[in-house]
Amino acid sequence: MPDSRKFIENLSGAGKSIGVLTSGGDAQGMNAAVRAVVRMGIYVGAKVYFVHEGYQGMVDGGDNIKEASWESVSSMLQVGGTVIGSARCKDFRTHEGRLRAALNLVQHGITYLCVIGGDGSLTGANLFREEWSGLLDELVQSGQITEEASQIHSTLHIVGMVGSIDNDFCGTDMTIGTDSALHRIIEVVDAIMTTAQSHQRTFVLEVMGRHCGYLALVSALACGADWVLIPEMPPKDGWEDQMCNKLSENRADKKRLNIIIVAEGAIDHNNKPITTDQIKDLVVRCLGFDTRVTILGHVQRGGTPSAFDRILASRMGVEAVLALLEASPGTPACVVSLCGNQAVRVPLMECVQMTQEVQKAMDEKRFAEAVKLRGRSFENNLNTYKLLSHHKIDTELPNSSFNVAVLNVGAPAAGMNAAVRSAIRVGITEGHTMFAVSDGFEGFYKGQIKEIKWGDVGGWTGQGGSLLGTKRTLPAKHIGKIAEQMSIHNINALLVIGGFEAFESLLQLVDARSTYEEFCVPMCMLPATISNNVAGTDFSIGADTSLNAIVETCDRIKQSASGTKRRVFIIETMGGYCGYLATVGGLAAGADAAYIYEEPFDIRDLQSNVEHLTAKMKTSIQRGLVLRNENCSENYTTDFIYQLYNEEGKGVFDCRKNVLGHMQQGGAPSPFDRNFGTKISAKAMQWISKKLKEFYREGKEKALL
C-alpha cells in the first residue's frame, strides 16, 4: 500500500483537464466510476469536467460540460443508473458532430477523456481520438480556434471503462453493472420460488443480455434452475424431449417447482430465436404442468448498485485516471478491465474486435469458439453448469467405491450451502458415495455422519447459514474418535468448508497422519468466512454477502443523517483481526475513515479525523461515516471513539454509534457467493477425484494435502 501511495503522489495532474462521460445503456455502478474519476483527478491536481448526456452533451456543448468539484460527487455512490445522463447520439456518428465535439472540448481545455459505456461507445471514442489532429486542423482553417490552441491540445488521450449489465465485452472478467443486475434477477427468482412451490408451478423467466448469455447462465447456477437456454450454447436436436424429461424427473423426485431461465437472445442450432412463450406452450402440451412466464425487463437495470459493483467501479475509476496521466502521445487507447481480482489496462480496439468476433462466430455457428472468445470467466461458469445440470440415473453412474465426507467448520457464512450442494452433486456424478457430517468436527467424533443423495440438497443454493450445522470445535481434542469414525464409515477423502478454524483443523489432521493412517487421505479446504481472513485466497465464501449487508445498512444510516444534518455515525463491523470488511465496506459505502487492526492508529490520527469532519460540516455535506473493525484496537474501542468524537465535535456535530453484529452473517447469499461457492466446490471435488485415482494403491490411499 505505501508504495502505491508514493507512486500516486509522484503523478501530477496540474494543468490537465479530464472529461468524464457515460454513454449508451445505463448500468448500476456508473456513478461510482464517475465519482472515482472526479475525486482521483482532483486529488492529483487536475481539473475534471462532467460531460452530461454522453456524446450528445459533448456535441451540444454549453451547460452540458461543467467543472466537477469534490462535493458534487457526494451521495452518488449508492445511486443506480447515471446521474450525469446518457444518450444514444446520432450526431456523433457524423463528421460534423465530431467536429463540434472537438471544438467544445478545446474550449474547455479538455485533452483527457474517460468514457464509461459499452463497445459501441468505446469504438466511437477511439475513432474520435484517431481523427483528433485532423479535426483540429479543420477548426484552425475555419478560424474557430487558433494555431496556438491547436498545438496546446494536439493529442487526445482516451481511457474506457465498460459499463454494461450484459457482461458482453471481451477482455474483462466483469463489466460494471453485471453483479447488480444479477442481484435483481436473484431477488425475483427467490420471490418466485415461494409462490411456485405453493402451487407446484413451472416458471419460465426471460432475462436480459442481448446476444450474451452471461446473466442467464450465472443466474441459473445461482438459483439451481432446471434448464437454461443461452445463445452461446444452442440446445441440440431433440432438446424439447430432454427438457421435458428432466422437468418430469424432478417432479417425480418430489420437487414442487421448476425454473427455466431463457436469455433474451436464446437461439436454436439453426439460429432461430427460442421464445418464452414457445417454452411455456411446450411444457403445457407435453407435461400439462401449470406454467407461467415472467419477463424481467428493465428491472435488471435499476436499483442500487451492489457492493461488488461499487468497489469494481471505484477501483477502475482510479486506474483510469492513472492510465490517462501516464499516457504519452503514442500510447494507444486502453480500457480498464478486471482480471481475477486486479484492475488492468488492455488495448481498447483489441477488445472491441474480439467482442465483434464473438457475434461473427455465433452467426457462423462456431459456438465452441464463441464460448472461448467470451473469456475464462464465462467458460468456467458454463463448465460448472454442465457438470451440475445432468443428473444421471444411478445405474448409469460410474462406481468409484470411494466415500467422501463433507462438513462445515467455524462460524456460518452465506454460500456454504451452495458449496455443499455443488460438492455432493459433483461427487455423485464422479461416482463417489457422499457423506454429510453434521455440526463440524463435534458431530464427526460423535458419529453424526450419514449418506447424502442428489435430491437431499435440492434448493440449497439460496439458503443462508449452514444447513449441515457448524461448530468452531477443532479436531485435536478428539483426534482418536475422529480417526475411529473415519475407519467405521471408510472415509476416503475430506472436504472441509469453513474459515480460519477449518484451516487450523486440516493442519491438525495433517500432524496426526504419523499416528493415525486414517488421515492419509486427500483433504481439501474451501474458504468460507465473512472475515475473508484465510491465507492464499482473494475471496472467501460469505464475504460478499456480508459486505452487501454492511453497505445496505450504511446507505440507510446516511439517509437518516441527511435529514438530521451535522451527524457522524460510528459503525462497528465484524471480521475479527482482519480489516477486510471495514476497509472494503468503507470504500463501498463512502466512509470518511476506517479503523483496522492491520493499520495501527493513535490519538493523533483520531484528532486529525475529528478535524476533517469538523471542516466537512462547514460544507454542504453535513454528515459523517466512520467504520471500525471490532478488534482494531484493545483500547480505542467503539465506545471510546464515540465518546471522543462526541466531546471533540461538541457544538459542531453530534454522534451516534451502531454495532452491526450478527446481521452480517445472516441473510440469503448474494449471487456472487452462490456462484463462487458452487464453482470452487465443483473444482475441489474434481481435485479430490483426481487425487483418489492418482494415489489409489492396493486398496490404500496415500495422498498429500
XYZ file of C-alpha atoms in Angstrom:
705
model
C 0.000 0.000 0.000
C 2.617 2.651 0.939
C 4.440 2.073 -2.376
C 1.317 2.644 -4.472
C 0.508 5.784 -2.452
C 4.011 7.171 -3.090
C 3.640 6.302 -6.785
C 0.302 8.166 -6.976
C 1.760 11.192 -5.183
C 4.544 11.381 -7.776
C 1.955 11.773 -10.540
C 0.785 15.304 -11.159
C -2.362 16.360 -12.956
C -1.579 20.085 -12.609
C -2.603 21.981 -15.737
C -4.500 18.990 -17.137
C -8.245 18.732 -17.745
C -10.151 15.448 -17.734
C -13.640 14.977 -19.164
C -15.825 12.108 -17.921
C -18.960 10.873 -19.670
C -21.344 7.911 -19.581
C -22.709 6.665 -22.891
C -25.075 4.007 -24.244
C -27.254 1.904 -21.943
C -27.071 2.777 -18.253
C -25.688 0.352 -15.667
C -25.621 0.377 -11.869
C -22.175 1.424 -10.653
C -21.574 4.033 -13.367
C -21.938 6.758 -10.720
C -19.282 5.119 -8.558
C -16.934 5.186 -11.578
C -17.704 8.868 -12.259
C -17.129 9.693 -8.569
C -13.776 7.858 -8.549
C -12.582 9.669 -11.705
C -13.585 13.069 -10.305
C -12.015 12.581 -6.873
C -8.858 10.915 -8.146
C -8.465 13.660 -10.773
C -8.874 16.414 -8.162
C -6.536 14.516 -5.765
C -3.691 14.641 -8.311
C -4.346 18.311 -9.100
C -6.237 18.078 -12.397
C -9.468 19.797 -13.354
C -12.323 17.368 -14.011
C -15.392 18.107 -16.118
C -18.749 16.323 -16.303
C -19.940 15.806 -19.860
C -23.714 15.486 -19.374
C -25.888 13.325 -21.666
C -22.978 11.351 -23.126
C -21.734 12.166 -26.641
C -24.842 14.304 -27.265
C -23.697 16.654 -24.499
C -20.189 16.743 -25.982
C -21.609 17.702 -29.389
C -24.073 20.284 -27.990
C -21.589 21.798 -25.504
C -22.766 24.762 -23.402
C -24.097 23.791 -19.967
C -23.606 20.127 -20.793
C -19.897 20.469 -19.948
C -19.415 21.589 -16.342
C -16.477 21.524 -13.968
C -16.890 18.995 -11.149
C -15.955 19.568 -7.513
C -15.179 17.118 -4.694
C -18.603 17.801 -3.147
C -20.510 17.493 -6.429
C -19.991 13.706 -6.452
C -21.019 13.180 -2.836
C -24.037 10.856 -2.361
C -23.586 9.429 -5.893
C -22.148 6.095 -4.778
C -25.451 4.481 -3.796
C -27.483 5.819 -6.723
C -28.293 3.490 -9.650
C -28.130 4.500 -13.306
C -26.019 7.545 -14.168
C -26.681 10.991 -12.666
C -24.764 12.788 -15.446
C -27.097 11.258 -18.018
C -26.556 9.030 -21.022
C -27.933 9.188 -24.544
C -27.613 7.405 -27.865
C -26.179 10.063 -30.167
C -26.660 10.055 -33.942
C -24.841 13.389 -34.338
C -21.564 11.974 -33.015
C -21.623 9.368 -35.792
C -21.262 12.168 -38.341
C -18.042 14.035 -39.092
C -19.757 17.373 -38.416
C -20.900 16.167 -34.998
C -17.386 15.087 -34.025
C -16.036 18.450 -35.251
C -18.421 20.288 -32.902
C -17.468 17.934 -30.055
C -13.745 18.645 -30.651
C -14.404 22.408 -30.557
C -16.308 22.116 -27.259
C -13.510 20.076 -25.662
C -10.790 22.515 -26.811
C -12.797 25.456 -25.444
C -12.737 23.780 -22.017
C -9.086 22.706 -22.365
C -10.017 19.003 -22.185
C -7.483 16.634 -23.761
C -8.059 13.661 -21.438
C -11.293 11.737 -21.822
C -12.718 8.951 -19.694
C -15.591 7.126 -21.421
C -17.862 4.762 -19.471
C -20.064 2.684 -21.769
C -20.324 -0.395 -23.991
C -18.332 -1.477 -27.044
C -20.174 0.970 -29.350
C -19.356 3.942 -27.111
C -15.706 2.898 -26.826
C -15.353 2.344 -30.583
C -16.724 5.871 -31.142
C -14.209 7.258 -28.642
C -11.313 5.580 -30.437
C -12.443 6.915 -33.829
C -12.666 10.409 -32.289
C -9.108 10.053 -30.964
C -7.769 8.914 -34.359
C -9.430 11.861 -36.127
C -8.442 14.411 -33.454
C -5.497 16.110 -35.195
C -7.474 16.348 -38.465
C -10.450 17.851 -36.621
C -8.187 20.471 -35.012
C -6.713 21.362 -38.420
C -10.246 21.946 -39.753
C -11.101 24.132 -36.734
C -7.914 26.201 -37.288
C -8.700 26.620 -41.009
C -12.270 27.752 -40.260
C -10.903 30.218 -37.671
C -12.791 28.654 -34.758
C -9.576 28.015 -32.802
C -6.071 29.472 -33.008
C -2.937 27.658 -34.161
C -1.619 28.014 -30.606
C -4.723 26.302 -29.155
C -4.268 23.515 -31.700
C -0.646 22.997 -30.563
C -1.553 23.005 -26.847
C -4.369 20.453 -27.357
C -2.589 18.439 -30.055
C -3.227 14.980 -28.535
C -6.437 13.471 -27.165
C -5.908 10.682 -24.616
C -8.722 8.220 -24.085
C -9.378 5.549 -21.451
C -12.506 3.410 -21.396
C -14.400 1.597 -18.655
C -17.065 -0.889 -19.616
C -20.455 -0.168 -18.090
C -22.905 -2.836 -19.225
C -25.204 -5.221 -17.367
C -24.765 -7.810 -20.151
C -21.079 -8.591 -19.402
C -20.635 -8.998 -23.159
C -17.282 -7.209 -23.537
C -14.228 -9.383 -24.189
C -11.075 -8.602 -22.247
C -12.636 -8.216 -18.789
C -13.986 -10.799 -16.336
C -16.776 -8.472 -15.206
C -18.284 -5.251 -16.508
C -19.703 -2.519 -14.264
C -23.390 -3.282 -13.571
C -23.379 -7.056 -14.131
C -23.304 -8.024 -10.453
C -26.134 -5.588 -9.609
C -28.255 -6.982 -12.471
C -27.681 -10.476 -11.051
C -28.891 -9.188 -7.656
C -32.151 -8.002 -9.266
C -32.632 -11.332 -11.076
C -31.945 -13.454 -7.992
C -34.265 -11.292 -5.837
C -37.047 -12.018 -8.333
C -36.210 -15.734 -8.632
C -36.155 -16.156 -4.833
C -39.567 -14.459 -4.611
C -40.984 -16.544 -7.476
C -39.750 -19.773 -5.898
C -42.000 -19.355 -2.858
C -45.152 -18.861 -4.947
C -44.154 -21.609 -7.426
C -43.662 -24.050 -4.546
C -47.093 -23.285 -3.128
C -48.864 -24.184 -6.390
C -46.405 -26.734 -7.878
C -45.810 -24.437 -10.841
C -43.243 -24.161 -13.597
C -41.856 -20.675 -14.222
C -40.173 -19.560 -17.438
C -38.058 -16.448 -16.831
C -36.587 -14.227 -19.540
C -33.505 -12.242 -18.555
C -31.634 -9.526 -20.470
C -28.222 -9.801 -22.098
C -28.860 -9.143 -25.804
C -26.666 -11.693 -27.609
C -24.748 -12.702 -24.477
C -25.956 -15.455 -22.147
C -23.883 -14.470 -19.100
C -26.799 -13.219 -16.957
C -28.930 -16.259 -17.783
C -26.079 -18.707 -17.173
C -24.925 -17.289 -13.839
C -28.450 -16.791 -12.508
C -29.227 -20.429 -13.454
C -26.146 -21.515 -11.479
C -27.053 -19.241 -8.562
C -30.631 -20.460 -8.194
C -30.217 -24.099 -9.282
C -32.514 -23.728 -12.318
C -33.738 -26.890 -14.054
C -32.864 -25.668 -17.550
C -31.147 -22.687 -19.159
C -31.113 -21.505 -22.765
C -28.310 -19.201 -23.915
C -27.171 -18.047 -27.387
C -23.579 -19.375 -26.968
C -24.782 -22.943 -26.369
C -27.855 -23.641 -28.514
C -29.586 -26.888 -27.490
C -29.055 -29.952 -29.675
C -31.813 -31.548 -31.753
C -34.350 -33.271 -29.527
C -33.781 -30.818 -26.667
C -37.511 -30.400 -26.203
C -37.914 -34.052 -25.118
C -34.766 -33.890 -22.953
C -36.015 -30.789 -21.155
C -39.467 -32.241 -20.550
C -37.933 -35.496 -19.268
C -35.777 -33.564 -16.825
C -38.702 -31.485 -15.551
C -40.745 -34.659 -15.165
C -37.900 -36.452 -13.286
C -37.530 -33.509 -10.909
C -41.252 -33.580 -10.125
C -41.017 -37.339 -9.505
C -38.199 -36.552 -7.005
C -40.818 -34.567 -5.020
C -39.558 -31.200 -6.268
C -42.587 -28.908 -6.203
C -41.411 -26.345 -8.741
C -39.420 -25.949 -11.944
C -37.447 -22.898 -13.062
C -36.407 -22.425 -16.695
C -34.211 -19.410 -17.481
C -34.072 -18.035 -21.013
C -31.632 -15.397 -22.284
C -33.390 -12.810 -24.468
C -31.049 -13.747 -27.337
C -31.552 -17.545 -26.990
C -31.413 -19.424 -30.298
C -31.541 -22.999 -31.581
C -28.908 -24.694 -33.775
C -30.374 -23.065 -36.868
C -30.013 -19.587 -35.319
C -33.794 -19.310 -34.894
C -34.972 -17.489 -31.743
C -36.349 -19.531 -28.830
C -39.028 -17.560 -27.001
C -40.506 -17.899 -23.511
C -43.989 -18.443 -24.969
C -42.657 -21.297 -27.114
C -41.264 -22.983 -24.000
C -44.447 -22.412 -21.996
C -46.570 -23.964 -24.783
C -44.159 -26.919 -24.982
C -44.306 -27.641 -21.221
C -48.099 -27.326 -21.110
C -48.556 -29.522 -24.214
C -46.118 -32.288 -23.230
C -46.435 -32.353 -19.420
C -49.611 -30.489 -18.576
C -47.785 -28.517 -15.843
C -49.240 -25.218 -14.631
C -46.736 -22.838 -16.300
C -46.197 -19.087 -16.015
C -43.924 -16.667 -17.928
C -42.093 -13.750 -16.277
C -40.111 -11.245 -18.360
C -37.860 -9.252 -16.045
C -37.098 -6.417 -18.480
C -35.658 -3.121 -17.221
C -35.951 -4.114 -13.564
C -32.478 -5.601 -14.124
C -31.004 -2.199 -14.977
C -32.482 -0.423 -11.974
C -31.948 -0.209 -8.246
C -28.969 0.418 -6.015
C -25.559 -0.866 -7.164
C -24.235 -3.879 -5.260
C -21.119 -3.653 -3.081
C -19.139 -5.521 -5.769
C -20.089 -3.005 -8.489
C -19.271 -0.007 -6.290
C -15.827 -1.388 -5.464
C -15.150 -2.516 -9.049
C -16.169 0.882 -10.455
C -14.183 2.798 -7.810
C -11.014 0.791 -8.470
C -11.454 1.097 -12.229
C -12.017 4.855 -11.949
C -8.748 5.342 -10.049
C -6.869 3.150 -12.542
C -8.399 5.100 -15.459
C -7.040 8.420 -14.129
C -3.590 6.855 -13.596
C -3.675 5.496 -17.164
C -4.578 8.957 -18.552
C -1.817 10.720 -16.623
C 0.807 8.169 -17.674
C -0.196 8.241 -21.355
C 2.226 9.636 -23.932
C 1.221 10.839 -27.429
C 1.945 7.381 -28.881
C 0.049 5.395 -26.240
C -2.908 3.524 -27.808
C -6.345 3.943 -26.231
C -6.894 1.423 -23.453
C -9.782 0.029 -21.480
C -9.559 -0.687 -17.742
C -10.565 -4.303 -17.155
C -10.893 -6.778 -14.319
C -8.569 -9.777 -14.495
C -9.045 -12.071 -11.494
C -9.026 -9.502 -8.709
C -6.808 -6.905 -10.395
C -7.697 -3.770 -12.349
C -5.560 -3.966 -15.514
C -5.221 -1.982 -18.748
C -5.811 -3.689 -22.080
C -5.744 -2.248 -25.642
C -9.218 -0.927 -26.394
C -9.532 -1.896 -30.050
C -8.208 -5.423 -29.477
C -11.073 -5.984 -27.020
C -13.647 -4.401 -29.346
C -12.514 -6.598 -32.255
C -12.651 -9.720 -30.059
C -16.177 -8.762 -28.906
C -17.272 -8.413 -32.538
C -15.628 -11.776 -33.330
C -17.948 -13.498 -30.831
C -21.057 -12.388 -32.714
C -19.470 -13.390 -36.022
C -18.627 -16.865 -34.646
C -22.216 -17.299 -33.433
C -23.653 -16.164 -36.784
C -21.427 -18.764 -38.481
C -22.478 -21.458 -35.943
C -18.961 -21.769 -34.463
C -20.410 -21.917 -30.952
C -17.471 -23.596 -29.166
C -15.217 -20.804 -30.477
C -17.730 -18.161 -29.328
C -17.602 -19.582 -25.776
C -13.781 -19.447 -25.795
C -13.803 -15.850 -27.059
C -16.192 -14.847 -24.259
C -13.301 -15.477 -21.868
C -12.187 -17.578 -18.938
C -14.956 -16.462 -16.561
C -17.768 -17.379 -18.979
C -16.166 -20.712 -19.862
C -15.736 -21.694 -16.190
C -19.369 -20.870 -15.460
C -20.544 -22.911 -18.430
C -18.404 -25.933 -17.496
C -19.686 -25.844 -13.902
C -23.270 -25.613 -15.132
C -22.787 -28.637 -17.417
C -21.246 -30.569 -14.538
C -24.199 -29.914 -12.233
C -27.057 -29.999 -14.709
C -27.137 -33.644 -15.798
C -28.358 -35.985 -13.095
C -27.661 -39.439 -14.478
C -29.776 -42.340 -13.254
C -27.940 -44.305 -10.533
C -27.312 -47.305 -12.813
C -25.503 -45.083 -15.333
C -23.098 -43.607 -12.773
C -19.517 -44.828 -12.571
C -18.990 -46.646 -9.291
C -15.751 -45.425 -7.747
C -16.162 -47.265 -4.390
C -14.796 -44.115 -2.694
C -16.544 -42.456 0.250
C -16.156 -38.676 0.554
C -17.266 -36.709 3.634
C -18.293 -33.028 3.571
C -18.509 -30.839 6.687
C -18.721 -27.191 7.740
C -16.378 -25.774 10.389
C -16.353 -22.383 12.151
C -18.940 -19.610 12.027
C -21.737 -19.779 9.425
C -21.230 -17.899 6.162
C -23.780 -17.282 3.401
C -22.947 -19.504 0.417
C -21.825 -22.524 2.469
C -24.969 -24.426 1.427
C -24.368 -23.691 -2.273
C -20.840 -25.125 -1.836
C -22.149 -28.262 -0.069
C -24.798 -28.808 -2.779
C -22.213 -28.473 -5.526
C -19.772 -30.852 -3.779
C -22.459 -33.507 -3.209
C -23.743 -33.415 -6.781
C -20.333 -33.330 -8.458
C -19.179 -36.153 -6.140
C -22.199 -38.277 -7.106
C -21.568 -37.526 -10.800
C -17.966 -38.718 -10.295
C -19.361 -41.964 -8.844
C -18.471 -41.428 -5.170
C -20.693 -42.152 -2.177
C -21.127 -38.815 -0.418
C -21.452 -38.403 3.344
C -22.599 -35.303 5.225
C -21.208 -34.589 8.696
C -23.466 -32.535 10.991
C -22.068 -29.871 13.368
C -18.455 -29.885 12.188
C -15.800 -31.930 13.994
C -18.005 -32.089 17.084
C -20.565 -34.061 15.090
C -17.740 -36.021 13.446
C -16.386 -37.525 16.664
C -19.948 -38.204 17.888
C -20.684 -40.163 14.707
C -23.251 -37.746 13.210
C -22.368 -38.915 9.706
C -24.906 -40.050 7.127
C -25.020 -40.685 3.406
C -26.498 -37.809 1.399
C -28.164 -38.151 -2.012
C -28.686 -35.900 -5.050
C -32.239 -34.869 -4.083
C -31.328 -34.119 -0.449
C -29.548 -30.891 -1.447
C -32.249 -29.539 -3.784
C -32.981 -25.843 -3.211
C -29.883 -25.325 -1.034
C -28.217 -22.609 -3.155
C -30.433 -19.778 -1.919
C -30.376 -20.769 1.763
C -28.321 -18.699 4.215
C -26.388 -20.026 7.213
C -25.288 -23.674 7.361
C -27.914 -26.409 6.873
C -25.385 -29.090 7.874
C -24.716 -27.229 11.117
C -21.311 -25.837 12.003
C -19.212 -25.520 15.176
C -15.870 -23.902 15.970
C -14.592 -27.095 17.692
C -11.111 -28.100 16.469
C -10.329 -31.815 15.980
C -7.164 -32.049 18.171
C -9.015 -32.914 21.422
C -10.985 -35.746 19.816
C -8.490 -36.884 17.183
C -8.700 -40.577 18.165
C -12.505 -40.674 17.991
C -12.478 -38.854 14.635
C -9.980 -41.434 13.262
C -12.295 -44.174 14.545
C -15.301 -42.658 12.727
C -13.187 -42.305 9.549
C -12.493 -46.040 9.809
C -16.116 -47.048 10.652
C -17.521 -45.169 7.641
C -14.475 -45.940 5.466
C -13.996 -42.238 4.579
C -11.504 -41.923 1.708
C -11.433 -38.115 1.387
C -12.488 -34.995 3.294
C -13.881 -31.680 2.084
C -13.921 -29.066 4.852
C -15.832 -25.836 4.196
C -15.131 -23.031 6.670
C -12.940 -20.171 7.836
C -9.697 -19.979 9.756
C -10.837 -22.792 12.091
C -11.169 -25.074 9.045
C -7.634 -24.092 8.031
C -6.318 -24.933 11.528
C -8.342 -28.166 11.618
C -6.718 -29.526 8.472
C -3.261 -28.648 9.792
C -4.066 -30.650 12.959
C -5.259 -33.622 10.877
C -2.063 -33.491 8.808
C 0.012 -33.507 12.014
C -1.921 -36.586 13.159
C -1.076 -38.555 9.991
C 2.011 -40.067 11.594
C -0.177 -41.554 14.378
C -3.407 -42.355 12.511
C -3.194 -43.676 8.964
C -6.932 -42.901 8.546
C -5.874 -39.301 7.891
C -3.565 -40.281 4.996
C -6.309 -39.349 2.532
C -6.876 -36.385 0.199
C -8.170 -33.409 2.203
C -9.331 -30.107 0.785
C -10.479 -26.886 2.399
C -12.817 -24.282 0.901
C -12.539 -20.779 2.445
C -15.950 -19.762 3.808
C -15.882 -16.864 6.262
C -17.304 -13.354 6.253
C -13.957 -12.111 7.672
C -12.080 -13.118 4.479
C -9.020 -13.858 6.656
C -7.901 -17.203 5.182
C -4.413 -17.227 3.673
C -3.923 -17.927 -0.028
C -7.211 -16.585 -1.441
C -8.517 -13.166 -2.524
C -12.116 -14.090 -1.673
C -13.913 -16.265 0.861
C -17.465 -17.589 0.539
C -19.746 -15.289 2.552
C -17.644 -12.101 2.449
C -19.610 -10.584 -0.457
C -22.994 -11.181 1.230
C -21.644 -9.616 4.416
C -20.325 -6.578 2.506
C -23.737 -6.070 0.916
C -25.386 -6.202 4.370
C -22.903 -3.580 5.674
C -23.320 -1.324 2.647
C -27.130 -1.546 2.725
C -27.138 -0.535 6.414
C -24.651 2.306 5.811
C -26.854 3.623 2.974
C -29.847 3.765 5.307
C -27.817 5.393 8.061
C -26.509 8.045 5.629
C -30.070 8.694 4.509
C -31.202 9.233 8.104
C -28.236 11.592 8.663
C -29.141 13.680 5.619
C -32.397 14.618 7.351
C -30.927 15.477 10.762
C -27.713 17.169 9.449
C -24.431 17.598 11.339
C -24.320 13.995 12.456
C -21.455 11.470 12.478
C -22.073 7.731 12.701
C -19.524 5.307 14.187
C -20.234 1.819 12.843
C -18.600 -1.340 14.175
C -18.130 -4.231 11.747
C -17.150 -7.856 12.349
C -14.047 -9.502 10.908
C -12.011 -10.497 13.979
C -8.473 -9.196 13.474
C -8.955 -8.827 9.709
C -9.862 -5.366 8.408
C -11.338 -6.560 5.103
C -14.989 -5.812 5.930
C -14.244 -2.392 7.459
C -11.904 -1.311 4.620
C -13.884 -2.581 1.637
C -17.213 -1.765 3.308
C -15.908 1.764 3.891
C -14.903 2.060 0.234
C -18.297 0.817 -0.988
C -20.311 2.956 1.450
C -18.259 6.154 1.011
C -16.986 6.302 4.608
C -14.775 9.154 5.869
C -12.466 6.810 7.808
C -11.969 3.122 8.587
C -10.051 1.880 11.626
C -8.478 -1.558 11.207
C -6.051 -3.789 13.115
C -3.552 -4.009 10.220
C -3.034 -0.225 10.168
C -2.134 0.939 13.710
C -3.519 4.348 14.691
C -3.092 6.641 17.673
C -4.815 9.606 19.295
C -3.259 11.992 16.735
C -4.988 10.115 13.896
C -8.301 10.273 15.743
C -7.809 14.011 16.309
C -6.974 14.538 12.638
C -10.188 12.713 11.613
C -12.260 14.842 14.009
C -10.747 17.987 12.398
C -11.572 16.623 8.929
C -15.203 16.041 9.965
C -15.421 19.481 11.601
C -14.284 21.053 8.312
C -16.734 18.841 6.376
C -19.667 20.112 8.441
C -18.981 23.608 7.055
C -19.662 22.330 3.518
C -22.983 21.236 2.010
C -22.327 17.587 3.053
C -23.204 17.731 6.719
C -22.805 14.110 7.757
C -20.012 11.659 8.502
C -19.495 7.904 8.438
C -16.695 6.102 10.278
C -16.198 2.316 10.217
C -14.333 0.459 12.953
C -13.233 -3.168 12.790
C -14.270 -4.932 16.041
C -10.688 -5.827 17.061
C -8.794 -2.896 15.555
C -7.546 -1.732 18.973
C -7.761 -3.004 22.531
C -8.081 0.495 23.995
C -9.644 2.594 21.235
C -12.981 0.790 21.498
C -16.156 1.778 19.651
C -17.419 3.413 22.857
C -14.138 5.316 23.295
C -14.153 6.612 19.693
C -17.847 7.522 20.012
C -17.247 9.466 23.256
C -14.132 11.166 21.852
C -15.937 12.302 18.683
C -18.924 13.428 20.748
C -16.754 15.518 23.035
C -14.459 16.976 20.359
C -17.321 17.689 17.989
C -19.474 19.434 20.588
C -21.278 22.369 19.055
C -20.276 21.283 15.512
C -21.752 17.783 15.149
C -23.312 15.094 17.288
C -22.548 11.365 17.218
C -24.382 8.062 17.007
C -22.924 4.570 17.177
C -24.140 1.350 15.620
C -22.799 -2.175 16.185
C -23.909 -4.221 13.178
C -23.314 -7.600 14.868
C -24.603 -10.908 13.529
C -26.776 -9.389 10.815
C -23.523 -9.511 8.804
C -23.579 -13.330 8.951
C -27.232 -13.822 8.082
C -29.489 -13.418 5.091
C -29.723 -15.132 1.723
C -26.359 -15.440 -0.057
C -25.564 -12.887 -2.760
C -25.344 -14.078 -6.397
C -21.540 -13.771 -6.168
C -21.326 -16.050 -3.114
C -23.724 -18.614 -4.606
C -21.780 -18.711 -7.846
C -18.341 -18.604 -6.189
C -19.276 -21.344 -3.691
C -20.702 -23.522 -6.465
C -17.666 -23.121 -8.754
C -14.855 -23.622 -6.237
C -16.668 -26.547 -4.628
C -17.029 -28.283 -8.012
C -13.310 -27.673 -8.631
C -12.439 -29.068 -5.181
C -14.399 -32.278 -5.823
C -12.691 -32.736 -9.182
C -9.311 -32.321 -7.425
C -10.323 -34.897 -4.778
C -11.397 -37.371 -7.508
C -8.105 -36.859 -9.337
C -6.091 -37.444 -6.140
C -8.104 -40.543 -5.206
C -7.461 -42.100 -8.623
C -3.802 -40.995 -8.607
C -2.929 -42.392 -5.212
C -5.111 -45.491 -5.180
C -2.737 -48.373 -4.452
C -3.925 -51.854 -3.467
C -6.899 -50.579 -1.505
C -4.905 -47.850 0.294
C -4.905 -44.140 -0.456
C -1.698 -42.219 0.068
C -2.178 -38.555 -0.679
C -0.673 -35.263 0.269
C -2.891 -32.386 1.401
